[in-house]
PDB file of C-alpha atoms in Angstrom:
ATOM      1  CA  UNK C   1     -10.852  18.984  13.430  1.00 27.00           C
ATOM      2  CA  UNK C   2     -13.082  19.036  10.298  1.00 29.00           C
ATOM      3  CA  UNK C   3     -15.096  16.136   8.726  1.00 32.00           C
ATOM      4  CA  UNK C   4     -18.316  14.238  10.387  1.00 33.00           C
ATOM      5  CA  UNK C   5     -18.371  10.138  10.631  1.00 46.00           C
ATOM      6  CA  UNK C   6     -21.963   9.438   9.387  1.00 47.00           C
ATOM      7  CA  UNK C   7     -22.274   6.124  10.608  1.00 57.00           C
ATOM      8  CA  UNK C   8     -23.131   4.921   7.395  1.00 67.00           C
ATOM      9  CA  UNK C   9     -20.459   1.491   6.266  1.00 75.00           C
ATOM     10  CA  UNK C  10     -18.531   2.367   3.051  1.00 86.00           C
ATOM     11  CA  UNK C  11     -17.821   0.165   0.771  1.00 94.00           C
ATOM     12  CA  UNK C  12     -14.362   1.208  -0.107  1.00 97.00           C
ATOM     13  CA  UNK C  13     -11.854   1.927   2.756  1.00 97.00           C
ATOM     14  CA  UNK C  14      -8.917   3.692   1.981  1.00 98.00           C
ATOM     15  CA  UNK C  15      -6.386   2.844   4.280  1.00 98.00           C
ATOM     16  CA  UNK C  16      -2.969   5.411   4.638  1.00 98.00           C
ATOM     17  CA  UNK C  17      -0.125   4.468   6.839  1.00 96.00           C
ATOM     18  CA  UNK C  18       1.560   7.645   8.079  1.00 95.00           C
ATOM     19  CA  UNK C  19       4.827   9.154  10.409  1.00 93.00           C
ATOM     20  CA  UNK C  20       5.797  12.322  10.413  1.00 92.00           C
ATOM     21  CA  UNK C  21       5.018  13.055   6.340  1.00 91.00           C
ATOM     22  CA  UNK C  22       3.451  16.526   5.972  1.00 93.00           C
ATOM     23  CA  UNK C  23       3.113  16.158   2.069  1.00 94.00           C
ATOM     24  CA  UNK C  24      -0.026  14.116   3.124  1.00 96.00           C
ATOM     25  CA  UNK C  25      -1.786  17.753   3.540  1.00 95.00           C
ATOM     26  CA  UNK C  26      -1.713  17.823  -0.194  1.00 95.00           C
ATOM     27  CA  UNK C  27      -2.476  14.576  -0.994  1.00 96.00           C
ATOM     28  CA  UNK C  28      -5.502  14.637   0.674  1.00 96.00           C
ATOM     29  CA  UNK C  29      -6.356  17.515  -0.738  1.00 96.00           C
ATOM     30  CA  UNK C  30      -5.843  16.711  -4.281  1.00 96.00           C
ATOM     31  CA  UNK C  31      -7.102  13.229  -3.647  1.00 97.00           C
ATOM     32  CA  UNK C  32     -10.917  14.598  -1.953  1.00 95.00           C
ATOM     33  CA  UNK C  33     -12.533  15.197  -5.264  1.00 94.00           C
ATOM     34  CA  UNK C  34     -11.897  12.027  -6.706  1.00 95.00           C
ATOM     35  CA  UNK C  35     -12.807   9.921  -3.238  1.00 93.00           C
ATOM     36  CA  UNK C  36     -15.770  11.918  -2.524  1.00 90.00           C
ATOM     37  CA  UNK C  37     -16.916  10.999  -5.808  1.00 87.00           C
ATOM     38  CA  UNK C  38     -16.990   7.183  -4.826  1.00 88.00           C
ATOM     39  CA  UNK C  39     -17.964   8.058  -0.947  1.00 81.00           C
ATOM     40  CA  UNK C  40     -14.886   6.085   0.080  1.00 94.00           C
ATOM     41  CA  UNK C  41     -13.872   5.995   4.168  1.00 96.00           C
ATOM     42  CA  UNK C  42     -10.410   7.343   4.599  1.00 97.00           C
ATOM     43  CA  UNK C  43      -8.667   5.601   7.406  1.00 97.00           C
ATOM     44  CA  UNK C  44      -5.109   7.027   8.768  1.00 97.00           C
ATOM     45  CA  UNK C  45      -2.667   5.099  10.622  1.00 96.00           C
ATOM     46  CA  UNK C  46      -0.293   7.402  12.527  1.00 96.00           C
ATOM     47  CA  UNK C  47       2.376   4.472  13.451  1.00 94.00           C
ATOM     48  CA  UNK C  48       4.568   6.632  15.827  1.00 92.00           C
ATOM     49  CA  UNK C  49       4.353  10.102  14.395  1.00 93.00           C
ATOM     50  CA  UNK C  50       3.817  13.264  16.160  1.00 93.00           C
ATOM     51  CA  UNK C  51      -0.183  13.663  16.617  1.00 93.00           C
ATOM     52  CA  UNK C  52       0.119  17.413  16.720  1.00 95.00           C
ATOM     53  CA  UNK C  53       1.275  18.387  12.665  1.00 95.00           C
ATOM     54  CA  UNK C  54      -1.003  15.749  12.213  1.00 96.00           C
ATOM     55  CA  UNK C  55      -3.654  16.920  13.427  1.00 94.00           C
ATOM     56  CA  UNK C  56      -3.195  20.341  12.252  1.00 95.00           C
ATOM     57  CA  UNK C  57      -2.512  19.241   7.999  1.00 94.00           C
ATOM     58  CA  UNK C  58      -5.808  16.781   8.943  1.00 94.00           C
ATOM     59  CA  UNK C  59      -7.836  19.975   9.878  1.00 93.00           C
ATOM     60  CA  UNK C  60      -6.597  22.290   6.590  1.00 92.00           C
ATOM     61  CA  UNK C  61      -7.283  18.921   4.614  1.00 91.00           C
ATOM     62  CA  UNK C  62     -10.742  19.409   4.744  1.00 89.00           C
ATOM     63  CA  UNK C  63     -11.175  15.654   4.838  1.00 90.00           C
ATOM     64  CA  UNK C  64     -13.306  13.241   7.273  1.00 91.00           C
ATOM     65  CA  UNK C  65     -10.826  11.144   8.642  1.00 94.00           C
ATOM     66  CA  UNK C  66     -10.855   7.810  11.016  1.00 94.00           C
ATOM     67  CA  UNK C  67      -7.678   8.126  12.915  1.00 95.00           C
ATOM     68  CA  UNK C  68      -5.948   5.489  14.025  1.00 95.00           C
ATOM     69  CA  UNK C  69      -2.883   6.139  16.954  1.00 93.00           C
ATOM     70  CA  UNK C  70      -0.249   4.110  16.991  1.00 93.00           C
ATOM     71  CA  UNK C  71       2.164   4.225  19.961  1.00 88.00           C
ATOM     72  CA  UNK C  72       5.429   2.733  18.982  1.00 85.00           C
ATOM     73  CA  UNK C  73       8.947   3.370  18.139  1.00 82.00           C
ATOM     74  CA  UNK C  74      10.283   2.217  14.601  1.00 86.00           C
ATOM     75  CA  UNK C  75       8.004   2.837  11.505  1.00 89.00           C
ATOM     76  CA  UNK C  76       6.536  -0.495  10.463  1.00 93.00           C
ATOM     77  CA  UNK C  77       4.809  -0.586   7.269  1.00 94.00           C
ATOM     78  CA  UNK C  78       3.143  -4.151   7.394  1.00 96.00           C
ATOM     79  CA  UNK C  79       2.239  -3.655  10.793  1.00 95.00           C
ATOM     80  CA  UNK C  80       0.694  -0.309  10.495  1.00 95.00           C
ATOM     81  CA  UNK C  81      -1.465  -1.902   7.274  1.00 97.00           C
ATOM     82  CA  UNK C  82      -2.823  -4.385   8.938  1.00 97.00           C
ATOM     83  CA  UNK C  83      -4.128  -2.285  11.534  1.00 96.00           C
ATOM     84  CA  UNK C  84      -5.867   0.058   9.139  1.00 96.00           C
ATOM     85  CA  UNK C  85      -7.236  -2.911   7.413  1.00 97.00           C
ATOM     86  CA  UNK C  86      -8.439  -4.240  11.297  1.00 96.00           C
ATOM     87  CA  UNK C  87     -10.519  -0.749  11.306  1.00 95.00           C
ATOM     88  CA  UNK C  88     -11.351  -0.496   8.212  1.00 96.00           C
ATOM     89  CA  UNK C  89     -15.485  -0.745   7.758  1.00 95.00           C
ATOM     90  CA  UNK C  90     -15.452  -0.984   3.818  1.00 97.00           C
ATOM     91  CA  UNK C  91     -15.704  -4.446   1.726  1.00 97.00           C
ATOM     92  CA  UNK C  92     -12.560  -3.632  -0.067  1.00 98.00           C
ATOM     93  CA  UNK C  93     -10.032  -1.753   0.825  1.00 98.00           C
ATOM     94  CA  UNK C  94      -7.659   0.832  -1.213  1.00 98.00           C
ATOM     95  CA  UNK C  95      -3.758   0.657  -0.175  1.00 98.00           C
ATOM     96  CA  UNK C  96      -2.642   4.536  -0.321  1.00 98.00           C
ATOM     97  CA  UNK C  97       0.589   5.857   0.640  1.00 96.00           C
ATOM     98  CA  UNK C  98       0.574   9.197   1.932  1.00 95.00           C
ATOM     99  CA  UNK C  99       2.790  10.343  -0.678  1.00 95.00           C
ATOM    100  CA  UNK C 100       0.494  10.244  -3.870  1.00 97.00           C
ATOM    101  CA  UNK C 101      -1.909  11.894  -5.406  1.00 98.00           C
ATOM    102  CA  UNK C 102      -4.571   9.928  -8.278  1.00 97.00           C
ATOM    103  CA  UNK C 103      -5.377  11.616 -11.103  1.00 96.00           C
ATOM    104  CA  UNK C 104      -6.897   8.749 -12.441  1.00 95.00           C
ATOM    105  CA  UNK C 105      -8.573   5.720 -10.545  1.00 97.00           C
ATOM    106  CA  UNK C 106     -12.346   3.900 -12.026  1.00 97.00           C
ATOM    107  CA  UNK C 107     -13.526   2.754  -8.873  1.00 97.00           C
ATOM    108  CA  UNK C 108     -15.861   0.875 -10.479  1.00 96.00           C
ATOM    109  CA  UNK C 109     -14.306  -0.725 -13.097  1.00 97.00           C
ATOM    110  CA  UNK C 110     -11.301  -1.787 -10.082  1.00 98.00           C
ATOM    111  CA  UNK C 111     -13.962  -3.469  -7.904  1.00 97.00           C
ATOM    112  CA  UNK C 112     -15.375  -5.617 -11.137  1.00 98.00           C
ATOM    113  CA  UNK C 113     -11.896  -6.393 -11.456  1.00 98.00           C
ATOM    114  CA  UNK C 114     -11.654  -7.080  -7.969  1.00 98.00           C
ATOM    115  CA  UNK C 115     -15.173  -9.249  -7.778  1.00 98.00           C
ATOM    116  CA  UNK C 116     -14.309 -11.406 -11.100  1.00 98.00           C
ATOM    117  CA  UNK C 117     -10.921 -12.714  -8.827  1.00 98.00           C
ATOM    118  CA  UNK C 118      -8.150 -10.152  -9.169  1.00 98.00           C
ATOM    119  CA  UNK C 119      -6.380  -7.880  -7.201  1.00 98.00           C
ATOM    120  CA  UNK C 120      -5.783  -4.700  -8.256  1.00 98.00           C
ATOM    121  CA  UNK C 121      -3.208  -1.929  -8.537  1.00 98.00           C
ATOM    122  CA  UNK C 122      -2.167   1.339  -9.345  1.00 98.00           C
ATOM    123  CA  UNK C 123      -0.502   0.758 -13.220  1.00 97.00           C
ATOM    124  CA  UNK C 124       1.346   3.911 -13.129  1.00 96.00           C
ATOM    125  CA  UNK C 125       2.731   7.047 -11.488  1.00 96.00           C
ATOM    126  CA  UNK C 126       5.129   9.875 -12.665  1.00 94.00           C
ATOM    127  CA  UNK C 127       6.951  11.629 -10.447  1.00 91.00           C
ATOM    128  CA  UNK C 128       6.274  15.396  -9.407  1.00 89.00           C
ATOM    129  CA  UNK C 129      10.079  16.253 -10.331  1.00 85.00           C
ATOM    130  CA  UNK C 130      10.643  14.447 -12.897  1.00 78.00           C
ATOM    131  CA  UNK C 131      14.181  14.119 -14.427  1.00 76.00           C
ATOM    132  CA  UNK C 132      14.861  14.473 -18.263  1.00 71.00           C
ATOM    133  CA  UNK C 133      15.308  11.150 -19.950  1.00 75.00           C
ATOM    134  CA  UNK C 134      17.736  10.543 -22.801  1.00 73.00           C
ATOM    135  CA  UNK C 135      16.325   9.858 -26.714  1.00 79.00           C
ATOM    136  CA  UNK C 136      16.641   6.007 -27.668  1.00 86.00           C
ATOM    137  CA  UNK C 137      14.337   2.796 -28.933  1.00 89.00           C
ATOM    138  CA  UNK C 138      12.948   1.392 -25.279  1.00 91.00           C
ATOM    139  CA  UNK C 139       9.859   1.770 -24.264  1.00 92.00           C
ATOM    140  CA  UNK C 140       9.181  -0.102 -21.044  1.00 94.00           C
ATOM    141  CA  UNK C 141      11.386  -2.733 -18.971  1.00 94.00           C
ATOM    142  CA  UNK C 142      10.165  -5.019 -16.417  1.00 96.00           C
ATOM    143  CA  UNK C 143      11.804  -6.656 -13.789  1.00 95.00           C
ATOM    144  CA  UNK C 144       9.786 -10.083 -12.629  1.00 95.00           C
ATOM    145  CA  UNK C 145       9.666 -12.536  -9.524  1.00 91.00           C
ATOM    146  CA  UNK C 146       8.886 -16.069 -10.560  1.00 95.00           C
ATOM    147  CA  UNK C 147       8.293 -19.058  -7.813  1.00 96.00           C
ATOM    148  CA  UNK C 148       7.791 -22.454  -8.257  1.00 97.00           C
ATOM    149  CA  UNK C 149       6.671 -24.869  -5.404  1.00 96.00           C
ATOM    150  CA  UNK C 150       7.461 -28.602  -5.082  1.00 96.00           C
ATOM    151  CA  UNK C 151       3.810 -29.613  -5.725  1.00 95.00           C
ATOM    152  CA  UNK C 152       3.751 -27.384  -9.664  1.00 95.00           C
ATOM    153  CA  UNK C 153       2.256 -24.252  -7.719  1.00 95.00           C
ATOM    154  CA  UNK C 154       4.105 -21.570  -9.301  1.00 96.00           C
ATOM    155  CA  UNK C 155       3.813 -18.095  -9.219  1.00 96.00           C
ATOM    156  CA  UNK C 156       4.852 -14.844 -11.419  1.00 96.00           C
ATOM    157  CA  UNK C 157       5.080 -11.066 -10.085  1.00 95.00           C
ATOM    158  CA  UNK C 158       6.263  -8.240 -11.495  1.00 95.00           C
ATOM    159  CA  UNK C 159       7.904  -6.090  -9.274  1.00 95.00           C
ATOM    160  CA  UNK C 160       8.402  -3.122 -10.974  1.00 94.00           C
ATOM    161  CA  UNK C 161       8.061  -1.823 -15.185  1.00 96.00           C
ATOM    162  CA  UNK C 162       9.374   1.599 -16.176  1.00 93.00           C
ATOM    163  CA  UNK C 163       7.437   3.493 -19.024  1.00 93.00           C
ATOM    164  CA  UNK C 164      10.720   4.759 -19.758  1.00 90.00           C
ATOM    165  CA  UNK C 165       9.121   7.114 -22.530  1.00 84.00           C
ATOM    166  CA  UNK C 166       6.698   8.858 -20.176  1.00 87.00           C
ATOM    167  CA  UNK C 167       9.189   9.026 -16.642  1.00 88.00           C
ATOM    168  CA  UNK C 168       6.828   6.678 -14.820  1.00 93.00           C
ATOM    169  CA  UNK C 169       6.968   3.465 -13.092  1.00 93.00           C
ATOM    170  CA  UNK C 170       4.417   1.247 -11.938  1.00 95.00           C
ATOM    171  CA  UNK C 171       3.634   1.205  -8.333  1.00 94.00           C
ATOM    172  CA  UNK C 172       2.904  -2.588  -6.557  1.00 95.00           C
ATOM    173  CA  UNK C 173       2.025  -1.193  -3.297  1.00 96.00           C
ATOM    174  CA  UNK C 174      -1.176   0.751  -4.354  1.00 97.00           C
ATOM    175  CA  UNK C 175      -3.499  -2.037  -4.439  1.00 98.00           C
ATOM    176  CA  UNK C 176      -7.613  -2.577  -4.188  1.00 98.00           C
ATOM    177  CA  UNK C 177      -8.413  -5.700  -2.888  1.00 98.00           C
ATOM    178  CA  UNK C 178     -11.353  -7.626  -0.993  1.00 98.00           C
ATOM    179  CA  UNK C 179     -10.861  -6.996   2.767  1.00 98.00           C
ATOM    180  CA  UNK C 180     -11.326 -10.525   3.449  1.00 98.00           C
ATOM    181  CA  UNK C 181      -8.993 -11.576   0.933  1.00 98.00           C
ATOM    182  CA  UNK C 182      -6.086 -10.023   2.455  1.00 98.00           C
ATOM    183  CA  UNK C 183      -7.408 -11.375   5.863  1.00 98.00           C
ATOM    184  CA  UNK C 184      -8.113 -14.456   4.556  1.00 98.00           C
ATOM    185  CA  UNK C 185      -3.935 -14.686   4.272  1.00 98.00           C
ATOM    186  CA  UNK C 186      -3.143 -13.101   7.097  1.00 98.00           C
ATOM    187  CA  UNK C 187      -2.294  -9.608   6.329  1.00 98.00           C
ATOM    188  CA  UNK C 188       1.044  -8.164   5.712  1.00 98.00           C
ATOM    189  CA  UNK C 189       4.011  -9.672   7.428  1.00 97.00           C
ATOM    190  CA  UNK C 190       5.570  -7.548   9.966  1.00 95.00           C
ATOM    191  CA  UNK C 191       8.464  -9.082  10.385  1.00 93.00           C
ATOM    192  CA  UNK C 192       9.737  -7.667   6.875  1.00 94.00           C
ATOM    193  CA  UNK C 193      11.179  -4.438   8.727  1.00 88.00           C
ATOM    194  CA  UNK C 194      12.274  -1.090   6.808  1.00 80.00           C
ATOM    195  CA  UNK C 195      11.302   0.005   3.198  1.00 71.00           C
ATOM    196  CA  UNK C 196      10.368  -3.005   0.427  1.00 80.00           C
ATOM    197  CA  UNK C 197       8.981  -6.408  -0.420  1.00 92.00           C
ATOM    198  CA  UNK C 198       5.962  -6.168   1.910  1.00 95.00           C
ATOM    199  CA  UNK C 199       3.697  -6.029  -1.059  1.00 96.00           C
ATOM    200  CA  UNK C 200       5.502  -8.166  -3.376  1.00 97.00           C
ATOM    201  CA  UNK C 201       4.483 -10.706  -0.595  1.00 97.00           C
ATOM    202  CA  UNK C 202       0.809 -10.150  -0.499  1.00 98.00           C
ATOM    203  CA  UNK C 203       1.115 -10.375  -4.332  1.00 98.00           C
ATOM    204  CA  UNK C 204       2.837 -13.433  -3.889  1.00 98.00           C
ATOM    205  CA  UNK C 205       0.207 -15.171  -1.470  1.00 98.00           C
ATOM    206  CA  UNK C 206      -2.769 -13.795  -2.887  1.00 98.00           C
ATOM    207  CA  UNK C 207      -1.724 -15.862  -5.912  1.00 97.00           C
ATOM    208  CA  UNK C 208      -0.046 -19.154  -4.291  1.00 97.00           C
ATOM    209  CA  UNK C 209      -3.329 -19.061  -2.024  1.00 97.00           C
ATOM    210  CA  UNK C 210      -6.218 -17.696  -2.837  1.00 98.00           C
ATOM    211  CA  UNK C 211      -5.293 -18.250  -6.655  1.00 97.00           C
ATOM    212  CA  UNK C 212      -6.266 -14.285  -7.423  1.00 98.00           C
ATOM    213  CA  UNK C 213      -4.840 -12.619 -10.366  1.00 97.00           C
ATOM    214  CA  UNK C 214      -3.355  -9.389 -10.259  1.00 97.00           C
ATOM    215  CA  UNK C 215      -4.946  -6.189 -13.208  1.00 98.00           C
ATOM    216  CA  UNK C 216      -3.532  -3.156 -13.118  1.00 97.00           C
ATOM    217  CA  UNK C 217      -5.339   0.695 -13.995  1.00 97.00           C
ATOM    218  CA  UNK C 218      -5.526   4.318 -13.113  1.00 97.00           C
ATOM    219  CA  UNK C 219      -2.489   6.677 -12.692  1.00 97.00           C
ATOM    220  CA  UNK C 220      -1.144   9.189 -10.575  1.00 97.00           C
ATOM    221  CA  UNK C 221       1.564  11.318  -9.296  1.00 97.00           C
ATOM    222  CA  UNK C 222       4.284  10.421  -6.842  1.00 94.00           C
ATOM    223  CA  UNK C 223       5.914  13.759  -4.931  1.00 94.00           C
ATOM    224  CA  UNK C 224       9.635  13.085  -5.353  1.00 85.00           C
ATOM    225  CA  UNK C 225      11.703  12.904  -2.510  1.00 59.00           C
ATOM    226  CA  UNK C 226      15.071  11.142  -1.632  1.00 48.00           C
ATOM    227  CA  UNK C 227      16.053   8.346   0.354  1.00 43.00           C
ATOM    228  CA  UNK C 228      15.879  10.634   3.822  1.00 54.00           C
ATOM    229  CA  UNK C 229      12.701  10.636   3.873  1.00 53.00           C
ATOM    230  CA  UNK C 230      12.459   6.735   3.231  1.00 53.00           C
ATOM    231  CA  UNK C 231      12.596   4.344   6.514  1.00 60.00           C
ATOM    232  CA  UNK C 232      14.834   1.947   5.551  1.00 54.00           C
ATOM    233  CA  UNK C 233      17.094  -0.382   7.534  1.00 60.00           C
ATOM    234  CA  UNK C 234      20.763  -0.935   6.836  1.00 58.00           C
ATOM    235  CA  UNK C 235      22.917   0.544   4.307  1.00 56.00           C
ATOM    236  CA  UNK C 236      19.765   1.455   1.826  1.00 80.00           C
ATOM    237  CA  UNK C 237      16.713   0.927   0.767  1.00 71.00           C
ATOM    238  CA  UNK C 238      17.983  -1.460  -2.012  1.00 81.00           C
ATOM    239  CA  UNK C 239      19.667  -3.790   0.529  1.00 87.00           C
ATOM    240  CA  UNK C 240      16.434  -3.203   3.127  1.00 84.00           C
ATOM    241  CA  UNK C 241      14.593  -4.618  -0.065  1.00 83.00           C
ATOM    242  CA  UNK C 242      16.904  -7.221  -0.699  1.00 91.00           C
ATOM    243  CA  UNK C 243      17.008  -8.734   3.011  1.00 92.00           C
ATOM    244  CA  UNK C 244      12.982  -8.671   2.982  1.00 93.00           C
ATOM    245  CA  UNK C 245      13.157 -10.670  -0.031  1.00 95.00           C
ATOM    246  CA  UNK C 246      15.491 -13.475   1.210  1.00 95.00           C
ATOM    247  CA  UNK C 247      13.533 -13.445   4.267  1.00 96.00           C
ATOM    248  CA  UNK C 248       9.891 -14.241   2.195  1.00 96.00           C
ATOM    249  CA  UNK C 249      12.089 -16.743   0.495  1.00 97.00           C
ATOM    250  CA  UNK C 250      13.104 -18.868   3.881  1.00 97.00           C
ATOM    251  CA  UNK C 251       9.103 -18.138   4.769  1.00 97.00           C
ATOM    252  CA  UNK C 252       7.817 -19.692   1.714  1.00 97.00           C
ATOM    253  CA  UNK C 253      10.960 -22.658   1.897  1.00 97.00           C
ATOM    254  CA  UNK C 254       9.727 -23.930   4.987  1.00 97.00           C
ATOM    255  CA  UNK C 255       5.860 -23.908   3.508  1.00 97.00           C
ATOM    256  CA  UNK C 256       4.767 -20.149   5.608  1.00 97.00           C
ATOM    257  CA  UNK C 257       2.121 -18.151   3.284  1.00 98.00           C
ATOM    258  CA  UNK C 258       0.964 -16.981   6.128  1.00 98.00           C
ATOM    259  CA  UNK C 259       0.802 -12.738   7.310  1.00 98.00           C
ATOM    260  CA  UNK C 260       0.985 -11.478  10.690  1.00 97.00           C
ATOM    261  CA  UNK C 261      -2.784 -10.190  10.873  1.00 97.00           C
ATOM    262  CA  UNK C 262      -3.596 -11.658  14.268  1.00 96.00           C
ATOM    263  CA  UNK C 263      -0.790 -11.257  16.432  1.00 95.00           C
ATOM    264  CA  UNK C 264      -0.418  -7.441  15.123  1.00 94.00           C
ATOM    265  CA  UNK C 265      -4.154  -6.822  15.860  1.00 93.00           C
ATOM    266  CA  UNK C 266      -3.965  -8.121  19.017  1.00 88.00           C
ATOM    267  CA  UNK C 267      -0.761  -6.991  20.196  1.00 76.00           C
ATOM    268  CA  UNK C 268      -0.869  -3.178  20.029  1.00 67.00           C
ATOM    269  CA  UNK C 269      -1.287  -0.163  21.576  1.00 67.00           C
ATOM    270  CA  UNK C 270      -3.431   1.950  20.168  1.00 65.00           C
ATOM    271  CA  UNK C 271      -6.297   5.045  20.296  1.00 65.00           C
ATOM    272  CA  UNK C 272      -8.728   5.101  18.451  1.00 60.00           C
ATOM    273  CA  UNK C 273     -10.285   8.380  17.155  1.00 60.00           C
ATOM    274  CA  UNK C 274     -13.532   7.614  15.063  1.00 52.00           C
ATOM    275  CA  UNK C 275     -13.691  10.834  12.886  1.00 56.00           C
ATOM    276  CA  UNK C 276     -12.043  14.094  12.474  1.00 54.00           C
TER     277      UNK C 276
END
């Protein structure tokens, strides 16, 4: 494998879950320009994927990687977060799914952001195949989560905008953030299983708890693919989404803001690789 750990502590960790998704070859690829420009750790997660493509698209990649291996079954997202977030070295860390490529990201405009009390996230990606979109007056529409708690703590997220006139959405699970923040809250919470809502939840409790604001910046490309390749529980991934929701809603009901940081730290089995 290529790449050499320099012992030296980053100070952005860039932390991609991963099973079984080649397309991270070129994501990496197309991504190294941009990271090595900010001298950003990349951490990967391999939650129960095969170690052997892996290692191979890792190699071709060009890219230093800290490998985390995951033995387990089911694909967990939160779970597999968390545990790049346990090795990751950097201050903050950058949430990146395997899947897309940045064509535009200030580092160093996102971590004033980040040190004046926000968390930040991608604001928008298009997709690689994207579909032809018919003539007409809207612009953008925005769906939005609003919660209020019985002592006036209330929250607002939005969970998802469409730039209808461009073909691109925003993106809530490519996020910069203070490592400590998100530890600070526990992590993601692995018992939202499937595809959806696990970041709508941070957002949700780094607001309600730590009182951060969310900003938004940057761009980037998502490679289309259908549902197949999604791991999703039930029927689809809108009803996967839907039954994480309702179950952050009985969390937050009975007073839990709390992720599952600890127990999925300390309950895994795991090898770590420092570098390839």
């Amino acid at each position: 494998m290529s790449g050499v750990d320099s012992g030296r502590a980053p100070s952005v960790s860039v932390i991609i879950c991963w099973r079984d998704r080649l397309e991270l070859g070129r994501t990496l690829r197309e991504n190294l320009p941009l990271l090595r420009a900010r001298d950003v750790e990349i951490v990967v997660v391999n939650y129960g994927g095969q170690a052997a493509p892996l290692d191979a698209l890792l190699a071709e990649s060009g890219a230093a990687v800290r490998l985390v291996e995951v033995r387990a079954e089911a694909f967990n997202k939160s779970r597999a977060l968390n545990i790049g977030i346990h090795f990751a070295r950097g201050d903050y860390v950058l949430l990146l799914d395997a899947d897309v490529i940045l064509r535009e990201f200030d580092f160093e405009r996102a971590i004033a952001l980040v040190d004046d009390g926000a968390w930040v996230t991608l604001k928008k990606v298009v997709e690689s195949e994207a579909r032809a979109r018919p003539p007409g007056r809207l612009a953008q529409f925005a769906s939005c989560f609003e919660l209020v708690l019985d002592d006036g703590r209330g929250v607002r997220v939005e969970t998802k905008r469409s730039y209808l006139g461009e073909g691109a959405r925003s993106c809530a699970g490519i996020m910069l953030l203070k490592r400590a923040d998100v530890i600070r809250i526990g992590g993601f919470h692995s018992g939202l299983e499937g595809w959806g809502w696990e970041d709508i939840d941070l957002h949700v409790r780094l607001s309600l708890v730590l009182q951060r604001r969310h900003a938004e910046l940057g761009e980037g490309v998502h490679l289309s693919h259908g549902d197949e390749r999604r791991s999703y529980v039930g029927a689809s991934p809108d009803a996967n989404n839907h039954r994480n929701q309702q179950r952050c809603l009985q969390r937050y009901n009975a007073g839990d803001f709390a992720g599952t940081y600890l127990a999925d730290t300390q309950a895994f089995d795991f090898t770590h690789v420092a570098a390839t």
